[in-house]
mmCIF file of C-alpha atoms in Angstrom:
data_model
loop_
_atom_site.group_PDB
_atom_site.id
_atom_site.type_symbol
_atom_site.label_atom_id
_atom_site.label_comp_id
_atom_site.label_asym_id
_atom_site.label_seq_id
_atom_site.Cartn_x
_atom_site.Cartn_y
_atom_site.Cartn_z
ATOM 1 C CA PHE A 1 20.563 -84.610 83.952
ATOM 2 C CA VAL A 2 20.194 -84.098 80.805
ATOM 3 C CA THR A 3 22.302 -85.960 78.030
ATOM 4 C CA VAL A 4 23.671 -83.977 75.041
ATOM 5 C CA LYS A 5 22.364 -86.735 72.892
ATOM 6 C CA GLU A 6 18.909 -86.411 74.877
ATOM 7 C CA ALA A 7 18.697 -82.469 74.262
ATOM 8 C CA LEU A 8 19.860 -82.881 70.555
ATOM 9 C CA ASP A 9 18.887 -86.219 68.861
ATOM 10 C CA ASP A 10 15.008 -85.705 67.823
ATOM 11 C CA LEU A 11 16.255 -82.090 65.860
ATOM 12 C CA PRO A 12 16.716 -82.701 62.162
ATOM 13 C CA PRO A 13 20.454 -84.050 60.949
ATOM 14 C CA LEU A 14 22.187 -81.145 58.985
ATOM 15 C CA SER A 15 25.289 -81.272 56.770
ATOM 16 C CA ASN A 16 28.278 -78.776 56.973
ATOM 17 C CA GLY A 17 26.923 -75.326 55.824
ATOM 18 C CA VAL A 18 23.411 -76.440 54.836
ATOM 19 C CA GLN A 19 20.584 -74.008 55.529
ATOM 20 C CA GLY A 20 17.663 -75.644 54.312
ATOM 21 C CA GLU A 21 13.984 -74.343 55.113
ATOM 22 C CA ARG A 22 13.200 -71.866 58.099
ATOM 23 C CA ILE A 23 11.223 -74.300 59.594
ATOM 24 C CA LYS A 24 12.309 -78.181 59.171
ATOM 25 C CA PRO A 25 9.915 -81.232 60.456
ATOM 26 C CA TYR A 26 11.797 -82.821 63.550
ATOM 27 C CA ALA A 27 13.452 -85.867 62.785
ATOM 28 C CA HIS A 28 11.412 -88.302 64.822
ATOM 29 C CA ALA A 29 9.040 -88.558 67.835
ATOM 30 C CA PRO A 30 9.970 -87.202 70.884
ATOM 31 C CA THR A 31 12.075 -90.253 73.071
ATOM 32 C CA CYS A 32 12.588 -88.279 76.712
ATOM 33 C CA ASP A 33 10.754 -85.765 78.733
ATOM 34 C CA TYR A 34 13.184 -83.324 77.493
ATOM 35 C CA GLN A 35 12.199 -82.922 73.742
ATOM 36 C CA ARG A 36 8.829 -83.105 74.830
ATOM 37 C CA ARG A 37 8.847 -79.989 76.956
ATOM 38 C CA ALA A 38 11.327 -78.149 73.888
ATOM 39 C CA ARG A 39 8.789 -78.909 71.844
ATOM 40 C CA VAL A 40 5.392 -77.496 73.396
ATOM 41 C CA GLY A 41 4.338 -74.614 71.338
ATOM 42 C CA SER A 42 6.472 -75.175 68.318
ATOM 43 C CA PRO A 43 5.567 -75.114 64.793
ATOM 44 C CA GLY A 44 8.897 -77.083 64.062
ATOM 45 C CA VAL A 45 12.680 -76.281 64.235
ATOM 46 C CA ILE A 46 13.286 -73.001 63.543
ATOM 47 C CA ASN A 47 17.043 -71.129 63.884
ATOM 48 C CA HIS A 48 18.360 -74.859 62.755
ATOM 49 C CA GLU A 49 21.003 -73.892 60.205
ATOM 50 C CA ALA A 50 24.379 -75.432 59.960
ATOM 51 C CA PRO A 51 27.616 -72.986 60.078
ATOM 52 C CA ARG A 52 29.789 -73.631 57.407
ATOM 53 C CA LEU A 53 33.609 -74.679 58.898
ATOM 54 C CA SER A 54 36.211 -74.340 56.637
ATOM 55 C CA ALA A 55 38.216 -76.969 55.101
ATOM 56 C CA ILE A 56 40.791 -77.440 57.549
ATOM 57 C CA ASN A 57 38.334 -77.404 60.424
ATOM 58 C CA ILE A 58 36.514 -80.372 58.452
ATOM 59 C CA ARG A 59 39.865 -81.905 57.939
ATOM 60 C CA ARG A 60 40.500 -81.486 61.800
ATOM 61 C CA LEU A 61 37.184 -83.240 62.470
ATOM 62 C CA GLY A 62 37.777 -86.064 61.216
ATOM 63 C CA HIS A 63 40.552 -87.293 63.559
ATOM 64 C CA ILE A 64 37.963 -86.148 66.511
ATOM 65 C CA ALA A 65 35.477 -88.803 68.285
ATOM 66 C CA PRO A 66 32.953 -88.472 70.298
ATOM 67 C CA GLY A 67 34.037 -86.968 73.511
ATOM 68 C CA GLY A 68 37.839 -86.200 71.942
ATOM 69 C CA ASN A 69 39.355 -82.915 71.161
ATOM 70 C CA TRP A 70 42.422 -81.279 69.770
ATOM 71 C CA THR A 71 44.832 -83.767 71.469
ATOM 72 C CA ASP A 72 43.189 -86.436 68.656
ATOM 73 C CA ILE A 73 44.101 -84.246 65.289
ATOM 74 C CA PRO A 74 47.773 -84.932 63.750
ATOM 75 C CA ASP A 75 50.187 -81.973 64.479
ATOM 76 C CA ASP A 76 50.373 -80.712 61.039
ATOM 77 C CA LEU A 77 46.549 -80.030 60.640
ATOM 78 C CA LEU A 78 46.405 -78.042 64.359
ATOM 79 C CA PRO A 79 46.433 -74.354 64.326
ATOM 80 C CA LYS A 80 49.943 -72.728 64.869
ATOM 81 C CA GLY A 81 49.630 -71.784 68.024
ATOM 82 C CA MET A 82 48.273 -75.006 69.374
ATOM 83 C CA ARG A 83 51.590 -77.195 68.358
ATOM 84 C CA ALA A 84 53.227 -76.561 71.498
ATOM 85 C CA ALA A 85 50.814 -76.447 73.871
ATOM 86 C CA ARG A 86 50.715 -79.209 76.368
ATOM 87 C CA LYS A 87 48.431 -81.747 75.987
ATOM 88 C CA SER A 88 46.401 -81.865 79.277
ATOM 89 C CA ASP A 89 45.746 -78.083 78.635
ATOM 90 C CA HIS A 90 42.586 -76.257 76.482
ATOM 91 C CA THR A 91 40.944 -79.984 76.973
ATOM 92 C CA LYS A 92 37.907 -78.601 75.252
ATOM 93 C CA ARG A 93 39.027 -77.038 72.155
ATOM 94 C CA TYR A 94 38.287 -78.727 69.103
ATOM 95 C CA GLY A 95 36.062 -80.957 71.059
ATOM 96 C CA ARG A 96 33.539 -83.611 69.732
ATOM 97 C CA VAL A 97 30.560 -83.902 72.830
ATOM 98 C CA HIS A 98 29.924 -87.208 73.687
ATOM 99 C CA PRO A 99 26.416 -87.888 73.039
ATOM 100 C CA ASP A 100 25.892 -89.693 76.665
ATOM 101 C CA GLY A 101 27.798 -86.484 78.485
ATOM 102 C CA LEU A 102 27.257 -83.321 79.551
ATOM 103 C CA ALA A 103 27.702 -80.082 76.874
ATOM 104 C CA SER A 104 30.145 -77.536 77.199
ATOM 105 C CA THR A 105 29.183 -74.232 78.675
ATOM 106 C CA ILE A 106 27.527 -72.344 75.724
ATOM 107 C CA LEU A 107 29.573 -69.139 74.540
ATOM 108 C CA THR A 108 28.154 -66.023 72.391
ATOM 109 C CA LYS A 109 29.443 -68.395 69.714
ATOM 110 C CA CYS A 110 30.335 -71.844 69.217
ATOM 111 C CA ASP A 111 33.732 -71.685 67.569
ATOM 112 C CA PRO A 112 35.269 -75.130 67.919
ATOM 113 C CA HIS A 113 38.611 -73.148 68.636
ATOM 114 C CA TRP A 114 36.944 -71.896 72.239
ATOM 115 C CA GLY A 115 35.111 -75.348 73.050
ATOM 116 C CA ALA A 116 33.493 -78.761 72.442
ATOM 117 C CA TYR A 117 31.033 -77.476 69.827
ATOM 118 C CA PHE A 118 31.423 -80.320 67.064
ATOM 119 C CA HIS A 119 28.280 -82.203 66.605
ATOM 120 C CA TYR A 120 28.695 -86.066 68.168
ATOM 121 C CA SER A 121 27.382 -87.672 65.371
ATOM 122 C CA GLN A 122 27.628 -85.066 61.992
ATOM 123 C CA ASP A 123 30.388 -83.577 60.789
ATOM 124 C CA ARG A 124 29.624 -80.168 61.323
ATOM 125 C CA SER A 125 29.560 -77.391 64.387
ATOM 126 C CA PHE A 126 26.379 -76.891 66.666
ATOM 127 C CA THR A 127 23.519 -74.922 65.270
ATOM 128 C CA VAL A 128 21.704 -71.837 66.975
ATOM 129 C CA ARG A 129 18.850 -74.385 67.920
ATOM 130 C CA GLU A 130 21.160 -76.809 69.107
ATOM 131 C CA ALA A 131 22.859 -74.275 71.257
ATOM 132 C CA ALA A 132 19.500 -73.154 72.778
ATOM 133 C CA ARG A 133 18.036 -76.729 73.573
ATOM 134 C CA ILE A 134 21.574 -76.975 75.556
ATOM 135 C CA GLN A 135 20.609 -73.955 77.461
ATOM 136 C CA SER A 136 16.913 -75.549 77.720
ATOM 137 C CA PHE A 137 15.296 -72.521 75.583
ATOM 138 C CA PRO A 138 11.678 -74.027 74.356
ATOM 139 C CA ASP A 139 11.786 -74.459 70.053
ATOM 140 C CA HIS A 140 9.256 -72.274 69.896
ATOM 141 C CA PHE A 141 11.301 -69.455 70.671
ATOM 142 C CA VAL A 142 12.791 -67.517 67.798
ATOM 143 C CA PHE A 143 16.399 -66.386 67.364
ATOM 144 C CA THR A 144 16.745 -63.054 65.358
ATOM 145 C CA GLY A 145 19.233 -61.339 63.682
ATOM 146 C CA LYS A 146 22.596 -62.448 61.659
ATOM 147 C CA GLN A 147 23.491 -65.878 62.878
ATOM 148 C CA ALA A 148 26.639 -64.818 65.162
ATOM 149 C CA GLN A 149 23.879 -62.374 66.791
ATOM 150 C CA GLN A 150 21.414 -65.277 67.365
ATOM 151 C CA PHE A 151 24.493 -67.472 68.896
ATOM 152 C CA ALA A 152 25.346 -64.042 70.874
ATOM 153 C CA GLN A 153 21.693 -64.109 72.010
ATOM 154 C CA VAL A 154 21.469 -67.750 73.178
ATOM 155 C CA GLY A 155 25.369 -67.207 74.800
ATOM 156 C CA ASN A 156 24.684 -64.312 76.882
ATOM 157 C CA ALA A 157 21.442 -65.724 78.443
ATOM 158 C CA VAL A 158 20.479 -67.389 81.554
ATOM 159 C CA PRO A 159 19.051 -70.519 80.568
ATOM 160 C CA PRO A 160 15.127 -70.678 81.411
ATOM 161 C CA LEU A 161 15.234 -73.436 83.211
ATOM 162 C CA LEU A 162 17.722 -71.962 85.674
ATOM 163 C CA ALA A 163 15.727 -69.169 85.864
ATOM 164 C CA GLN A 164 12.694 -70.539 86.842
ATOM 165 C CA ALA A 165 14.616 -72.807 89.332
ATOM 166 C CA VAL A 166 15.938 -69.401 91.011
ATOM 167 C CA GLY A 167 12.672 -67.481 90.516
ATOM 168 C CA LEU A 168 10.751 -70.590 92.143
ATOM 169 C CA SER A 169 13.509 -70.701 95.131
ATOM 170 C CA ILE A 170 12.788 -67.301 95.701
ATOM 171 C CA LYS A 171 9.277 -67.320 95.632
ATOM 172 C CA SER A 172 9.544 -70.272 98.560
ATOM 173 C CA ILE A 173 11.501 -67.990 100.868
ATOM 174 C CA LEU A 174 8.945 -65.389 100.164
ATOM 175 C CA GLU A 175 6.532 -67.237 101.186
ATOM 176 C CA LYS A 176 7.848 -68.802 104.019
ATOM 177 C CA ALA A 177 8.380 -64.853 105.464
ATOM 178 C CA THR A 178 4.965 -64.215 105.289
#
């Protein structure tokens, strides 16, 4: 499998709410095959703007280590509805992904209230490009519209590498049948 760090580590660092240039340079040379494959045909990093987290979510994030979740947040900072929840429930909410682990399922929005969408080393949530990288989209693929629409495009998509694997499997079966 590809770890979160292998998928994302060559993307430039961002602070909470930072937009920056439309096309950003990579942080460093690729360190694995997954990064090399993602970069093919790309002029640089596109769709890599950090959503702005609210002040309360930044405070919550300060209590969560990589691999941690909402159970690490002091009760007085939790959303009212989660204060009475069992600590064994909703284990991905307000999660900070572990760099050496796997990512959560990418939904149509990378809202920390619904999953582990906090970056492992930067105090912010995932960008559209990071969500797209996790879904196996190549970096040359550009998502359009407002940021919420871009997240929806990524979350509603079949991951390209999954589609390729299914297609090759079907092709193999059809070739054997002829």
